[in-house]
Coordinates of C-alpha atoms and ligand atoms in Angstrom, one line a residue:
X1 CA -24.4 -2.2 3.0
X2 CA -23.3 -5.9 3.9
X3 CA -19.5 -5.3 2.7
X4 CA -19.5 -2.1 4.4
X5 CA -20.3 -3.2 7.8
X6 CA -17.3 -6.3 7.5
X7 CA -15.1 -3.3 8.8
X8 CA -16.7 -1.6 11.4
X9 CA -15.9 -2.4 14.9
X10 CA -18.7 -1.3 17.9
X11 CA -15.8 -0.6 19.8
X12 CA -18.7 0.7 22.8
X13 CA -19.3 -3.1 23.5
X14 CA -15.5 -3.9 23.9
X15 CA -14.1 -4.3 27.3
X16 CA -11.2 -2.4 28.2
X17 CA -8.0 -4.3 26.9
X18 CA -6.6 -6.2 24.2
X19 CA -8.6 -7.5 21.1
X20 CA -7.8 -9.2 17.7
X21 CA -9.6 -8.9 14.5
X22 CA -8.3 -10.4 11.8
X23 CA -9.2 -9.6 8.2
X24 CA -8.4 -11.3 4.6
X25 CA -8.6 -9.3 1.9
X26 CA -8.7 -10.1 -2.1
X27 CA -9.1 -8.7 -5.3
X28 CA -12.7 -7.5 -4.9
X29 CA -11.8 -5.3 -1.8
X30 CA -9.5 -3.4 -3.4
X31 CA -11.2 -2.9 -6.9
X32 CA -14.3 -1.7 -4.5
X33 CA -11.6 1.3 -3.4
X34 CA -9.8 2.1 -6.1
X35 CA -10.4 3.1 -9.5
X36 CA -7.5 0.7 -11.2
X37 CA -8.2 -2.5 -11.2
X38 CA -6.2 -4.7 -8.9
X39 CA -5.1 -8.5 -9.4
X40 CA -3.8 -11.1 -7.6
X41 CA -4.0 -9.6 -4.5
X42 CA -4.7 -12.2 -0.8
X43 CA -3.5 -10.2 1.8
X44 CA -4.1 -10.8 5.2
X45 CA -4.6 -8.2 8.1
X46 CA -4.1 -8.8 11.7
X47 CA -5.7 -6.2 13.8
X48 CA -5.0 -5.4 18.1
X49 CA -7.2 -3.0 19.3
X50 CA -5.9 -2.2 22.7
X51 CA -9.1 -0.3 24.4
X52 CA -8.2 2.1 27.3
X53 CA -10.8 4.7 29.0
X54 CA -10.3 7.8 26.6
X55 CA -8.8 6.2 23.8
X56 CA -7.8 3.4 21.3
X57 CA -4.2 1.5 20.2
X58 CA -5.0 0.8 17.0
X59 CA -1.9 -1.7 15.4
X60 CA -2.2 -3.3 11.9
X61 CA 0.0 -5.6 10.9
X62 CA -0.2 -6.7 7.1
X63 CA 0.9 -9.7 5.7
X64 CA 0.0 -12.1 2.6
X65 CA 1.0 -12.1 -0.8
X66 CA 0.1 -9.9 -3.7
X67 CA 1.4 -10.4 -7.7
X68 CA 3.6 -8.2 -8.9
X69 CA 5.5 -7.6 -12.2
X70 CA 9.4 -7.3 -12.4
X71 CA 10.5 -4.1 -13.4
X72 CA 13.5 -5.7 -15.2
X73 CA 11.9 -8.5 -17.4
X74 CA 8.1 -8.7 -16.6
X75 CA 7.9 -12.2 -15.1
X76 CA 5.4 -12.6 -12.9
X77 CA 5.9 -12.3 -9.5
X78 CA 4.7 -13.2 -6.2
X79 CA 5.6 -10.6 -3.4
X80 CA 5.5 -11.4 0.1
X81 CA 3.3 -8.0 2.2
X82 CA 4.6 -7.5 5.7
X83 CA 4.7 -4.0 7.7
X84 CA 3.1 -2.9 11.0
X85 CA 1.1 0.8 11.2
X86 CA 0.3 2.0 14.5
X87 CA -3.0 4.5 14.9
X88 CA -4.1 6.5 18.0
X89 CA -8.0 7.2 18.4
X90 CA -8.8 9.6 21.2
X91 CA -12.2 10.3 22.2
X92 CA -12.6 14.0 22.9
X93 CA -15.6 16.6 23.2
X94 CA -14.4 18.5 20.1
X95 CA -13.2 16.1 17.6
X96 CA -13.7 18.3 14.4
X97 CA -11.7 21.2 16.7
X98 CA -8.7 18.8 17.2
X99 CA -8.2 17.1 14.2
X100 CA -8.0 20.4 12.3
X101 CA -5.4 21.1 15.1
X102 CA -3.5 17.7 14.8
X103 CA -0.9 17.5 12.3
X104 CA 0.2 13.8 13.2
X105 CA -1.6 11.5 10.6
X106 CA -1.5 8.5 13.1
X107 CA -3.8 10.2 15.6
X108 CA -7.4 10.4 15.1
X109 CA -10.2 12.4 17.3
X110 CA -13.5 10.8 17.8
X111 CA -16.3 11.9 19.6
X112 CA -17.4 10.8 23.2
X113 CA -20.7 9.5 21.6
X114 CA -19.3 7.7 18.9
X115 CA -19.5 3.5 19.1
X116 CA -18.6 3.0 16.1
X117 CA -15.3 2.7 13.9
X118 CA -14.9 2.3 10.3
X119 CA -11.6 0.9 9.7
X120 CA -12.0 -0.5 5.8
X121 CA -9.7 3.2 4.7
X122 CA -7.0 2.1 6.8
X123 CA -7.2 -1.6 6.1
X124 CA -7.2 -0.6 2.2
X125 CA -4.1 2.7 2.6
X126 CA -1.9 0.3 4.9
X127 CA -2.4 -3.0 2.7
X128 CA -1.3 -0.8 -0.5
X129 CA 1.9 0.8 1.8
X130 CA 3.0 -2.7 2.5
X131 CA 3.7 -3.2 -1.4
X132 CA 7.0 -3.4 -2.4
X133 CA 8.3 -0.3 -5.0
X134 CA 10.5 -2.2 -6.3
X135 CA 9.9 -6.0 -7.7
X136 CA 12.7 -8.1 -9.2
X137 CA 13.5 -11.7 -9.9
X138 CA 16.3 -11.8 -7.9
X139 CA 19.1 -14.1 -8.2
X140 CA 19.3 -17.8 -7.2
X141 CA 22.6 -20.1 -5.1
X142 CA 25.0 -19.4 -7.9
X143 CA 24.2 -15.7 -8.2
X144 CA 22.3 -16.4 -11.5
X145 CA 19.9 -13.7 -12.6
X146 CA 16.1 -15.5 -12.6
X147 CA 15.0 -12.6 -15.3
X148 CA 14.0 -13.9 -18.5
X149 CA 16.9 -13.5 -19.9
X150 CA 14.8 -13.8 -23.8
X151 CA 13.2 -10.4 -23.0
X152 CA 16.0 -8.7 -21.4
X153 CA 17.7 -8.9 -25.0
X154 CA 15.0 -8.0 -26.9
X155 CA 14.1 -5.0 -24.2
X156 CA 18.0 -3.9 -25.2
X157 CA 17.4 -4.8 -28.7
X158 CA 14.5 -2.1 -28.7
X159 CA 15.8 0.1 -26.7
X160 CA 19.0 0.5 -29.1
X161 CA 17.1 1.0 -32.1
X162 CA 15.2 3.7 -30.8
X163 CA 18.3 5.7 -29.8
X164 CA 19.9 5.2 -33.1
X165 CA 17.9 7.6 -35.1
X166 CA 17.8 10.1 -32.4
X167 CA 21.8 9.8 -32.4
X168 CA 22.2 10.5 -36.1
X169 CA 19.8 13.3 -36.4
X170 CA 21.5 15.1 -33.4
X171 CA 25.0 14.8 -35.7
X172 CA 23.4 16.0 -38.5
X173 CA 22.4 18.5 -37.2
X174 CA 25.3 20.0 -35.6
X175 CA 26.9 18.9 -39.1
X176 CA 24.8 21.7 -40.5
X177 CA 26.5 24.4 -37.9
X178 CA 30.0 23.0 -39.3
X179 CA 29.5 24.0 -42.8
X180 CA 28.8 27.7 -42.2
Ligands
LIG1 ZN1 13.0 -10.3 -14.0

């Protein structure tokens, strides 16, 4: 109940204007959402709520670091998070009635007699869009590849073997057509 109220905001008891909430987020967050286990992960979340009569600017802005893998050699890699995500919360009479009637995902409909906003979903979905798809070691000043170069040959090593077998079974077979 204590983790769970970390990412509410009684936004009722806010004056109408600007506000900052800032939120750090690690390991235990996300394994808490998600059924995978996540590691490595100290990202930080800056949150302005701008509060106007009828509704809400919500804007997120990620940043932090989380580890990653590279998809080349499987070094170990930190990645930098950094992305903004912009949410609109309107308080109306009929929420249910206009969300079902909303197709933009950034706007949500509250009711009138709400106070309360649970934020911990959006902190957790914008966090995870801020990852990088792709992770690689780069290059450094001279242009040099930073993969480890050791499993790059191996991975090619492997992967050549493998093909071999498939290759000659493929010319057998087509050997087999020739004869008749
Ligand atoms: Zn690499």
């Amino acid at each position: 109940m204590g983790s769970r109220k970390a990412y509410e905001i009684a936004f009722v008891g806010l004056k109408h204007g600007e506000h900052e909430f800032t939120y750090n987020l690690q390991d235990e967050f996300f394994n808490e959402k998600a059924n995978e286990l996540v590691e490595g992960m100290n990202a930080h979340v800056k949150l302005l709520l701008n509060k106007h009569k009828d509704f809400m600017l919500l804007k997120f802005q990620t940043g932090g670091t989380a580890k990653a893998n590279c998809d080349r050699c499987g070094n170990e890699l930190t990645t930098n998070l950094w992305d903004e995500f912009s949410i609109v919360v309107k308080l109306v009479e009929n929420p249910e009635e206009m969300n079902a009637q909303e197709e933009d995902a950034d706007i949500l409909y509250i009711a009138r007699s709400e106070s309360h906003l649970e934020i911990s979903d959006w902190l957790y979905e914008f966090v995870l869009l801020s990852l990088p798809t792709q992770n690689e070691c780069g290059i450094d000043k001279e242009g040099t590849s930073l993969c480890n170069t050791d499993v790059l040959i191996k991975l090619a090593e492997m992967k050549s073997q493998a093909d071999e077998p498939k290759v000659n079974s493929i010319w057998k077979g087509l050997e087999k057509f020739k004869d008749n």
